[in-house]
Amino acid sequence: MKVLAVLFLASLVSAKHEVYSGWKSYYVNPSTQEQLASLGQLIPYLELDFISYASVNRPGVVLVKPYHQEKFIKFLEEENIDHWVHSEDVKESLDIDDAIIEEINQKESKFNGVRIPYNNYQPLEVIYQYIDMIAEKYPEVATLVTPANSFGGIPIKYLKISKNKFQGNKPVIIIDAAMHAREWITPPTVTYAIHKLVENVTEPDLLENFDWILLPVANPDGYKYSFEKERFWRKTRSTDQHPTSRLCPGVDGNRNFNFVWNTIGTSNNPCSDIYAGARPHSEIEVRVVENIITEHLDNALMYLTMHSFGSYILYPWGHDGSLPPNAFALHLVGVEMADAITNVQLPNFPKYRVGNAVTTLGYPASGAAEDYAHMRGVPLSYTYELPGLRSGFQGFHLDPRYIRQVSEETWIGIVAGVRRSLQFASNK
């Protein structure tokens, strides 16, 4: 009966995802570092879109447009890369996702008092209502900051959380999410961190010993657009970067930071999902993150940027695979976070892998936030690739019932990593 209800709702929303008609998604499972690298090199030529990154002997999920599917399969067969279909019809899977989300929305609308959901994805308006409420209700520890509006005019909001209003020279932890608009699982991990630091404080040492900057949605234009128009929209929504930007708006915010900008793993084509922009820091959304790092550079100890999917904790350098001088500390703290998550995660989630971004994923990319923060002097800088994605035919993305689990386990990982980071605070 429930399946029939979901399918009926799916039929009502089916027109929304017409842009993805004919698209397929595939699992790819490279067994060697060479196969992994060859997949990375293929990305710009066949416009491959890795929704979940592969690593050696760990499958990833890649979206392939209809006119590239034959060439893609031929390449995989020639390279002897193990592969199988993830979704035969991406549009239909997205329709089912929407129906499941709408069914939850209809149920939740009958109840009052739930400020922010962890059994469903969180729209921008709900997130902003929540952080507004936190700042109003807990002014002694939470300060709302609105440093700028997005390109489209939406306020970019974040919270400063501190017991002494950032006056005590404590180490600062910076966390952002949703720079890539479509990565809906990432904001709940930040709003949950806010909840644990302010409303349900079970780790008081994290407020005693640290100050926090929490930016739940770095790219509000793109995030809102991905809810309303194109589910896989990744970029910002700016239209001032190229003569064709009105036709192909937006810049990949995680290729726009001023660190060996636009040299590898990027595109000069504004229609590409990895378009680096006309210049570094062209996007106001990126400049907000840059300014946070700059403002707190003297005390910034850890920077986490939340992405999805794959279950990885990645550290610099992401443009060439070389290691920074404090690679041992980066790896040690990364493993501490991963192990803490492993202890509480569900058995159907893959265990986190920790490592250098290039050697782990096989795909170098310049202009990334994690590299920029580390280059500026933040000792412990990481990209989280959160777990997700369905396997099978019921929908495409992570089932909303797992959002709370991902949020809770991610917080447990953050707690472990932040506590261990104190060991390296003296190096600032």
Tab-separated table of C-alpha atoms in Angstrom:
chain	number	residue	atom	x	y	z
A	1	MET	CA	0.000	0.000	0.000
A	2	LYS	CA	2.814	2.380	0.932
A	3	VAL	CA	4.615	1.629	-2.351
A	4	LEU	CA	1.450	2.459	-4.302
A	5	ALA	CA	1.101	5.752	-2.433
A	6	VAL	CA	4.691	6.696	-3.233
A	7	LEU	CA	4.272	5.809	-6.890
A	8	PHE	CA	1.075	7.880	-7.062
A	9	LEU	CA	2.855	10.886	-5.583
A	10	ALA	CA	5.730	10.313	-7.983
A	11	SER	CA	3.340	10.547	-10.905
A	12	LEU	CA	2.220	13.965	-9.662
A	13	VAL	CA	5.751	15.425	-9.546
A	14	SER	CA	7.158	13.655	-12.602
A	15	ALA	CA	7.420	16.752	-14.808
A	16	LYS	CA	10.004	18.372	-12.522
A	17	HIS	CA	12.922	16.178	-13.574
A	18	GLU	CA	12.393	16.079	-17.350
A	19	VAL	CA	15.903	17.488	-17.835
A	20	TYR	CA	17.232	14.094	-16.683
A	21	SER	CA	15.200	11.990	-19.100
A	22	GLY	CA	17.407	9.288	-20.601
A	23	TRP	CA	20.180	9.735	-18.028
A	24	LYS	CA	21.577	6.660	-16.320
A	25	SER	CA	23.790	6.205	-13.317
A	26	TYR	CA	26.406	3.487	-12.975
A	27	TYR	CA	28.461	1.947	-10.243
A	28	VAL	CA	32.146	1.842	-11.178
A	29	ASN	CA	34.623	-0.128	-9.097
A	30	PRO	CA	38.277	0.395	-10.042
A	31	SER	CA	40.595	-2.284	-8.724
A	32	THR	CA	43.897	-0.442	-9.254
A	33	GLN	CA	45.281	3.064	-8.855
A	34	GLU	CA	45.741	3.155	-12.649
A	35	GLN	CA	42.057	2.420	-13.290
A	36	LEU	CA	41.085	5.072	-10.752
A	37	ALA	CA	43.299	7.656	-12.452
A	38	SER	CA	41.930	6.795	-15.906
A	39	LEU	CA	38.388	7.390	-14.660
A	40	GLY	CA	39.420	10.783	-13.352
A	41	GLN	CA	40.980	11.713	-16.675
A	42	LEU	CA	37.768	10.798	-18.499
A	43	ILE	CA	35.572	13.216	-16.527
A	44	PRO	CA	35.875	16.323	-18.753
A	45	TYR	CA	35.656	14.403	-22.037
A	46	LEU	CA	32.390	12.586	-21.341
A	47	GLU	CA	30.975	15.160	-18.892
A	48	LEU	CA	30.926	12.517	-16.192
A	49	ASP	CA	29.334	13.563	-12.933
A	50	PHE	CA	30.494	11.543	-9.943
A	51	ILE	CA	27.718	11.797	-7.392
A	52	SER	CA	29.724	9.442	-5.186
A	53	TYR	CA	33.467	9.214	-5.690
A	54	ALA	CA	35.099	5.863	-6.305
A	55	SER	CA	38.376	4.748	-4.813
A	56	VAL	CA	40.355	1.544	-5.267
A	57	ASN	CA	38.032	-1.397	-4.538
A	58	ARG	CA	35.245	0.921	-3.456
A	59	PRO	CA	32.461	1.605	-5.980
A	60	GLY	CA	31.447	5.128	-6.888
A	61	VAL	CA	28.298	6.309	-8.635
A	62	VAL	CA	28.503	8.367	-11.811
A	63	LEU	CA	25.797	10.116	-13.820
A	64	VAL	CA	26.106	9.730	-17.572
A	65	LYS	CA	24.151	11.719	-20.144
A	66	PRO	CA	22.367	9.738	-22.895
A	67	TYR	CA	24.727	10.701	-25.730
A	68	HIS	CA	27.824	9.602	-23.766
A	69	GLN	CA	26.590	6.264	-22.443
A	70	GLU	CA	27.828	4.083	-25.301
A	71	LYS	CA	31.327	5.586	-25.223
A	72	PHE	CA	31.428	5.319	-21.445
A	73	ILE	CA	30.553	1.623	-21.405
A	74	LYS	CA	33.063	0.951	-24.179
A	75	PHE	CA	35.778	2.690	-22.150
A	76	LEU	CA	34.975	0.665	-19.017
A	77	GLU	CA	35.084	-2.590	-20.959
A	78	GLU	CA	38.382	-1.695	-22.655
A	79	GLU	CA	39.929	-0.749	-19.299
A	80	ASN	CA	38.427	-3.829	-17.624
A	81	ILE	CA	36.809	-1.679	-14.928
A	82	ASP	CA	34.063	-3.470	-13.048
A	83	HIS	CA	30.712	-1.702	-13.472
A	84	TRP	CA	26.965	-2.179	-13.244
A	85	VAL	CA	23.834	-0.061	-13.477
A	86	HIS	CA	22.849	1.976	-10.431
A	87	SER	CA	19.695	3.538	-11.922
A	88	GLU	CA	18.337	2.612	-15.323
A	89	ASP	CA	16.167	5.735	-15.295
A	90	VAL	CA	17.508	8.637	-13.224
A	91	LYS	CA	14.415	10.767	-13.791
A	92	GLU	CA	12.119	8.058	-12.477
A	93	SER	CA	14.338	7.541	-9.432
A	94	LEU	CA	14.271	11.270	-8.668
A	95	ASP	CA	10.486	11.283	-9.008
A	96	ILE	CA	10.331	8.560	-6.359
A	97	ASP	CA	12.673	10.562	-4.115
A	98	ASP	CA	10.391	13.585	-4.400
A	99	ALA	CA	7.341	11.494	-3.609
A	100	ILE	CA	8.959	10.100	-0.453
A	101	ILE	CA	9.947	13.601	0.679
A	102	GLU	CA	6.448	14.931	-0.031
A	103	GLU	CA	4.842	12.069	1.875
A	104	ILE	CA	6.947	12.947	4.925
A	105	ASN	CA	6.105	16.637	4.513
A	106	GLN	CA	2.396	15.866	4.503
A	107	LYS	CA	2.708	13.815	7.688
A	108	GLU	CA	4.836	16.400	9.462
A	109	SER	CA	2.440	19.230	8.581
A	110	LYS	CA	-0.092	17.649	10.954
A	111	PHE	CA	2.220	18.208	13.933
A	112	ASN	CA	3.475	21.369	15.573
A	113	GLY	CA	6.618	22.112	17.540
A	114	VAL	CA	9.234	20.357	15.377
A	115	ARG	CA	11.643	23.198	14.651
A	116	ILE	CA	13.914	21.438	12.220
A	117	PRO	CA	13.492	17.938	10.782
A	118	TYR	CA	16.037	15.148	10.854
A	119	ASN	CA	13.741	12.678	9.139
A	120	ASN	CA	13.653	14.771	5.976
A	121	TYR	CA	15.827	17.131	3.969
A	122	GLN	CA	15.942	20.699	5.259
A	123	PRO	CA	14.806	23.530	2.931
A	124	LEU	CA	16.686	26.812	3.151
A	125	GLU	CA	13.783	28.625	4.802
A	126	VAL	CA	13.600	26.021	7.584
A	127	ILE	CA	17.351	26.227	8.216
A	128	TYR	CA	17.254	30.013	8.401
A	129	GLN	CA	14.257	29.996	10.758
A	130	TYR	CA	16.183	27.616	12.994
A	131	ILE	CA	19.425	29.595	13.209
A	132	ASP	CA	17.436	32.842	13.670
A	133	MET	CA	15.664	31.197	16.597
A	134	ILE	CA	18.930	29.935	18.097
A	135	ALA	CA	20.476	33.416	18.017
A	136	GLU	CA	17.359	34.990	19.534
A	137	LYS	CA	16.850	32.372	22.254
A	138	TYR	CA	20.508	31.856	23.247
A	139	PRO	CA	22.203	35.260	22.807
A	140	GLU	CA	24.728	34.463	25.536
A	141	VAL	CA	26.431	31.858	23.308
A	142	ALA	CA	25.096	32.278	19.750
A	143	THR	CA	25.512	35.298	17.485
A	144	LEU	CA	23.905	35.445	14.049
A	145	VAL	CA	26.105	36.931	11.325
A	146	THR	CA	24.832	37.977	7.898
A	147	PRO	CA	27.997	39.168	6.131
A	148	ALA	CA	26.569	39.473	2.618
A	149	ASN	CA	23.821	38.554	0.241
A	150	SER	CA	24.295	35.873	-2.380
A	151	PHE	CA	24.488	36.788	-6.061
A	152	GLY	CA	20.714	36.302	-6.203
A	153	GLY	CA	20.085	38.483	-3.174
A	154	ILE	CA	19.545	35.810	-0.514
A	155	PRO	CA	21.194	36.568	2.851
A	156	ILE	CA	24.132	34.282	3.659
A	157	LYS	CA	23.856	33.459	7.355
A	158	TYR	CA	26.093	31.764	9.874
A	159	LEU	CA	26.387	31.442	13.632
A	160	LYS	CA	29.280	32.276	15.901
A	161	ILE	CA	29.054	30.081	18.985
A	162	SER	CA	31.194	31.018	21.957
A	163	LYS	CA	30.887	31.238	25.737
A	164	ASN	CA	32.827	34.510	25.780
A	165	LYS	CA	31.970	36.125	22.429
A	166	PHE	CA	35.328	35.146	20.897
A	167	GLN	CA	37.218	37.166	23.503
A	168	GLY	CA	39.214	34.349	25.081
A	169	ASN	CA	41.753	33.562	22.355
A	170	LYS	CA	40.463	30.002	22.105
A	171	PRO	CA	41.086	27.719	19.111
A	172	VAL	CA	38.408	28.234	16.466
A	173	ILE	CA	36.598	25.445	14.600
A	174	ILE	CA	35.051	26.429	11.236
A	175	ILE	CA	32.461	24.215	9.534
A	176	ASP	CA	30.557	24.927	6.325
A	177	ALA	CA	28.169	22.944	4.143
A	178	ALA	CA	26.270	23.049	0.841
A	179	MET	CA	28.852	24.894	-1.220
A	180	HIS	CA	27.741	22.301	-3.761
A	181	ALA	CA	24.040	22.998	-3.945
A	182	ARG	CA	22.736	19.483	-4.532
A	183	GLU	CA	24.438	17.945	-1.496
A	184	TRP	CA	21.343	18.114	0.690
A	185	ILE	CA	22.663	15.764	3.359
A	186	THR	CA	25.339	18.286	4.373
A	187	PRO	CA	23.318	21.106	6.066
A	188	PRO	CA	21.705	18.742	8.614
A	189	THR	CA	25.166	17.820	9.913
A	190	VAL	CA	25.824	21.510	10.633
A	191	THR	CA	22.410	22.300	12.114
A	192	TYR	CA	22.828	19.223	14.313
A	193	ALA	CA	26.212	20.512	15.476
A	194	ILE	CA	24.498	23.790	16.391
A	195	HIS	CA	21.895	21.809	18.332
A	196	LYS	CA	24.590	19.934	20.267
A	197	LEU	CA	26.592	23.059	21.048
A	198	VAL	CA	23.641	25.178	22.172
A	199	GLU	CA	20.420	23.273	22.905
A	200	ASN	CA	21.506	19.804	24.000
A	201	VAL	CA	24.997	20.239	25.402
A	202	THR	CA	26.418	16.841	26.310
A	203	GLU	CA	30.047	17.761	25.559
A	204	PRO	CA	30.540	20.987	27.564
A	205	ASP	CA	34.308	20.874	27.027
A	206	LEU	CA	33.740	21.764	23.374
A	207	LEU	CA	32.391	25.161	24.440
A	208	GLU	CA	34.873	25.591	27.259
A	209	ASN	CA	37.896	24.951	25.056
A	210	PHE	CA	36.830	26.128	21.577
A	211	ASP	CA	34.943	28.801	19.674
A	212	TRP	CA	32.871	27.819	16.637
A	213	ILE	CA	31.802	29.199	13.251
A	214	LEU	CA	28.942	27.229	11.679
A	215	LEU	CA	27.748	28.040	8.135
A	216	PRO	CA	24.951	25.589	7.213
A	217	VAL	CA	24.395	26.745	3.609
A	218	ALA	CA	27.344	28.383	1.876
A	219	ASN	CA	25.553	28.557	-1.492
A	220	PRO	CA	21.925	29.537	-0.800
A	221	ASP	CA	21.060	30.443	-4.409
A	222	GLY	CA	22.122	27.061	-5.721
A	223	TYR	CA	20.688	25.161	-2.748
A	224	LYS	CA	17.249	26.719	-3.193
A	225	TYR	CA	17.392	26.196	-6.968
A	226	SER	CA	18.209	22.496	-6.524
A	227	PHE	CA	15.071	22.079	-4.401
A	228	GLU	CA	12.822	23.940	-6.816
A	229	LYS	CA	14.206	23.343	-10.321
A	230	GLU	CA	17.177	21.053	-10.997
A	231	ARG	CA	17.957	18.380	-8.413
A	232	PHE	CA	21.597	17.909	-9.486
A	233	TRP	CA	22.448	21.612	-9.665
A	234	ARG	CA	25.934	21.967	-8.188
A	235	LYS	CA	27.171	25.510	-8.823
A	236	THR	CA	26.319	29.010	-7.692
A	237	ARG	CA	23.808	30.977	-9.790
A	238	SER	CA	25.928	33.951	-10.874
A	239	THR	CA	25.548	35.293	-14.404
A	240	ASP	CA	28.470	37.740	-14.595
A	241	GLN	CA	31.439	35.455	-15.289
A	242	HIS	CA	31.286	34.884	-19.026
A	243	PRO	CA	29.394	36.162	-22.099
A	244	THR	CA	27.339	32.947	-22.030
A	245	SER	CA	26.750	32.920	-18.270
A	246	ARG	CA	23.099	33.855	-18.647
A	247	LEU	CA	22.638	30.697	-20.674
A	248	CYS	CA	24.922	28.669	-18.377
A	249	PRO	CA	24.929	30.359	-14.973
A	250	GLY	CA	27.059	29.602	-11.986
A	251	VAL	CA	30.559	28.667	-10.846
A	252	ASP	CA	31.761	25.611	-8.957
A	253	GLY	CA	32.485	27.173	-5.578
A	254	ASN	CA	34.896	24.386	-4.706
A	255	ARG	CA	37.041	25.249	-7.731
A	256	ASN	CA	36.941	29.015	-7.176
A	257	PHE	CA	39.281	29.438	-4.204
A	258	ASN	CA	42.595	31.178	-4.780
A	259	PHE	CA	44.877	28.184	-4.528
A	260	VAL	CA	46.618	27.174	-7.795
A	261	TRP	CA	43.319	28.311	-9.273
A	262	ASN	CA	42.068	26.822	-12.563
A	263	THR	CA	45.122	24.673	-13.237
A	264	ILE	CA	43.769	21.112	-12.965
A	265	GLY	CA	40.430	19.370	-12.508
A	266	THR	CA	38.528	22.449	-13.666
A	267	SER	CA	36.933	23.788	-16.836
A	268	ASN	CA	36.873	27.113	-18.663
A	269	ASN	CA	33.476	26.223	-20.108
A	270	PRO	CA	30.752	28.050	-18.141
A	271	CYS	CA	28.321	25.239	-18.961
A	272	SER	CA	30.513	22.736	-17.112
A	273	ASP	CA	29.736	21.718	-13.544
A	274	ILE	CA	33.410	22.279	-12.691
A	275	TYR	CA	33.681	25.765	-14.209
A	276	ALA	CA	36.213	27.652	-12.079
A	277	GLY	CA	34.886	31.138	-12.850
A	278	ALA	CA	36.533	34.089	-14.562
A	279	ARG	CA	38.885	34.728	-11.640
A	280	PRO	CA	39.591	33.333	-8.177
A	281	HIS	CA	37.112	34.369	-5.481
A	282	SER	CA	34.744	35.697	-8.129
A	283	GLU	CA	31.779	34.344	-6.158
A	284	ILE	CA	30.428	36.188	-3.134
A	285	GLU	CA	29.655	32.796	-1.587
A	286	VAL	CA	33.348	31.894	-1.770
A	287	ARG	CA	34.416	35.299	-0.469
A	288	VAL	CA	32.255	34.811	2.623
A	289	VAL	CA	34.183	31.635	3.462
A	290	GLU	CA	37.461	33.370	2.627
A	291	ASN	CA	36.607	36.245	4.973
A	292	ILE	CA	35.689	33.879	7.811
A	293	ILE	CA	39.055	32.177	7.470
A	294	THR	CA	40.851	35.533	7.308
A	295	GLU	CA	39.021	36.997	10.308
A	296	HIS	CA	39.868	34.044	12.539
A	297	LEU	CA	43.198	33.019	11.059
A	298	ASP	CA	45.210	33.649	14.207
A	299	ASN	CA	43.155	31.086	16.150
A	300	ALA	CA	41.640	28.854	13.461
A	301	LEU	CA	42.657	25.295	14.303
A	302	MET	CA	40.315	23.173	12.195
A	303	TYR	CA	38.302	23.732	9.029
A	304	LEU	CA	35.712	21.181	7.879
A	305	THR	CA	33.820	21.534	4.615
A	306	MET	CA	30.929	19.094	4.292
A	307	HIS	CA	30.273	17.383	0.975
A	308	SER	CA	28.693	14.154	-0.283
A	309	PHE	CA	28.821	11.288	-1.098
A	310	GLY	CA	31.306	8.499	-0.461
A	311	SER	CA	32.306	8.197	3.233
A	312	TYR	CA	35.712	9.856	3.008
A	313	ILE	CA	37.707	12.268	5.151
A	314	LEU	CA	40.169	13.987	2.822
A	315	TYR	CA	43.072	16.346	3.425
A	316	PRO	CA	45.535	18.418	1.288
A	317	TRP	CA	46.962	18.747	-1.134
A	318	GLY	CA	44.137	18.120	-3.566
A	319	HIS	CA	45.736	19.517	-6.701
A	320	ASP	CA	48.775	17.240	-6.996
A	321	GLY	CA	48.651	14.590	-4.260
A	322	SER	CA	51.689	15.852	-2.389
A	323	LEU	CA	51.587	15.982	1.397
A	324	PRO	CA	51.934	19.058	3.624
A	325	PRO	CA	54.537	19.118	6.414
A	326	ASN	CA	51.931	18.225	9.064
A	327	ALA	CA	50.546	15.250	7.128
A	328	PHE	CA	51.008	12.980	10.139
A	329	ALA	CA	48.802	15.230	12.298
A	330	LEU	CA	46.222	15.515	9.514
A	331	HIS	CA	46.062	11.761	9.130
A	332	LEU	CA	46.014	11.094	12.878
A	333	VAL	CA	43.091	13.439	13.535
A	334	GLY	CA	41.290	12.198	10.403
A	335	VAL	CA	41.562	8.600	11.586
A	336	GLU	CA	40.345	9.637	15.042
A	337	MET	CA	37.189	11.059	13.445
A	338	ALA	CA	36.688	8.060	11.181
A	339	ASP	CA	37.129	5.533	13.990
A	340	ALA	CA	34.623	7.350	16.184
A	341	ILE	CA	32.065	7.231	13.376
A	342	THR	CA	32.764	3.551	12.693
A	343	ASN	CA	31.902	2.721	16.294
A	344	VAL	CA	28.332	4.016	15.893
A	345	GLN	CA	27.498	3.793	12.186
A	346	LEU	CA	24.957	1.464	10.662
A	347	PRO	CA	26.257	-1.725	9.044
A	348	ASN	CA	24.881	-0.767	5.628
A	349	PHE	CA	27.050	2.387	5.522
A	350	PRO	CA	30.599	1.974	4.202
A	351	LYS	CA	33.424	2.683	6.617
A	352	TYR	CA	35.143	6.021	6.207
A	353	ARG	CA	38.438	6.101	4.386
A	354	VAL	CA	40.968	8.743	5.397
A	355	GLY	CA	43.689	10.097	3.165
A	356	ASN	CA	45.072	12.654	0.771
A	357	ALA	CA	42.365	13.808	-1.627
A	358	VAL	CA	44.219	12.837	-4.814
A	359	THR	CA	45.658	9.500	-3.749
A	360	THR	CA	42.292	8.472	-2.277
A	361	LEU	CA	40.022	9.591	-5.130
A	362	GLY	CA	42.461	9.575	-8.034
A	363	TYR	CA	41.197	12.929	-9.227
A	364	PRO	CA	43.227	16.137	-8.738
A	365	ALA	CA	41.371	19.450	-8.556
A	366	SER	CA	42.633	22.970	-7.938
A	367	GLY	CA	40.892	25.814	-6.153
A	368	ALA	CA	39.304	23.692	-3.410
A	369	ALA	CA	38.276	25.129	-0.043
A	370	GLU	CA	40.164	22.577	2.063
A	371	ASP	CA	43.433	23.360	0.262
A	372	TYR	CA	42.871	27.108	0.455
A	373	ALA	CA	42.208	27.030	4.201
A	374	HIS	CA	45.345	24.975	4.798
A	375	MET	CA	47.451	27.197	2.568
A	376	ARG	CA	46.270	30.230	4.561
A	377	GLY	CA	47.433	28.588	7.787
A	378	VAL	CA	44.597	26.469	9.206
A	379	PRO	CA	46.558	23.407	10.432
A	380	LEU	CA	43.786	20.807	10.275
A	381	SER	CA	41.731	21.193	7.096
A	382	TYR	CA	39.431	18.478	5.758
A	383	THR	CA	36.711	17.678	3.267
A	384	TYR	CA	34.078	15.293	4.578
A	385	GLU	CA	32.334	13.209	1.927
A	386	LEU	CA	29.272	12.007	3.828
A	387	PRO	CA	27.606	8.618	3.259
A	388	GLY	CA	24.552	8.229	1.075
A	389	LEU	CA	22.860	6.933	-2.071
A	390	ARG	CA	20.360	4.169	-2.459
A	391	SER	CA	21.094	0.863	-4.078
A	392	GLY	CA	18.208	-0.685	-5.937
A	393	PHE	CA	15.232	0.750	-7.710
A	394	GLN	CA	13.414	2.737	-5.004
A	395	GLY	CA	14.685	6.269	-5.465
A	396	PHE	CA	18.160	7.686	-5.973
A	397	HIS	CA	19.472	9.512	-2.923
A	398	LEU	CA	19.890	8.653	0.723
A	399	ASP	CA	16.561	7.697	2.270
A	400	PRO	CA	15.470	10.587	4.524
A	401	ARG	CA	15.060	8.204	7.450
A	402	TYR	CA	18.872	8.024	7.654
A	403	ILE	CA	19.446	11.784	7.912
A	404	ARG	CA	19.401	11.757	11.706
A	405	GLN	CA	21.834	8.835	11.791
A	406	VAL	CA	24.270	10.609	9.470
A	407	SER	CA	23.958	13.840	11.473
A	408	GLU	CA	24.520	12.107	14.802
A	409	GLU	CA	27.452	9.987	13.698
A	410	THR	CA	29.097	12.947	11.977
A	411	TRP	CA	28.847	14.933	15.190
A	412	ILE	CA	30.473	12.062	17.083
A	413	GLY	CA	33.314	12.138	14.563
A	414	ILE	CA	33.676	15.905	14.902
A	415	VAL	CA	33.784	15.638	18.696
A	416	ALA	CA	36.586	13.076	18.527
A	417	GLY	CA	38.579	15.078	15.992
A	418	VAL	CA	38.194	18.401	17.770
A	419	ARG	CA	39.269	16.929	21.088
A	420	ARG	CA	42.335	15.357	19.489
A	421	SER	CA	43.127	18.641	17.721
A	422	LEU	CA	43.997	20.256	21.042
A	423	GLN	CA	47.198	18.249	20.870
A	424	PHE	CA	48.228	20.458	17.933
A	425	ALA	CA	46.800	23.784	19.100
A	426	SER	CA	50.161	24.928	20.425
A	427	ASN	CA	51.517	24.882	16.883
A	428	LYS	CA	49.287	27.796	15.876
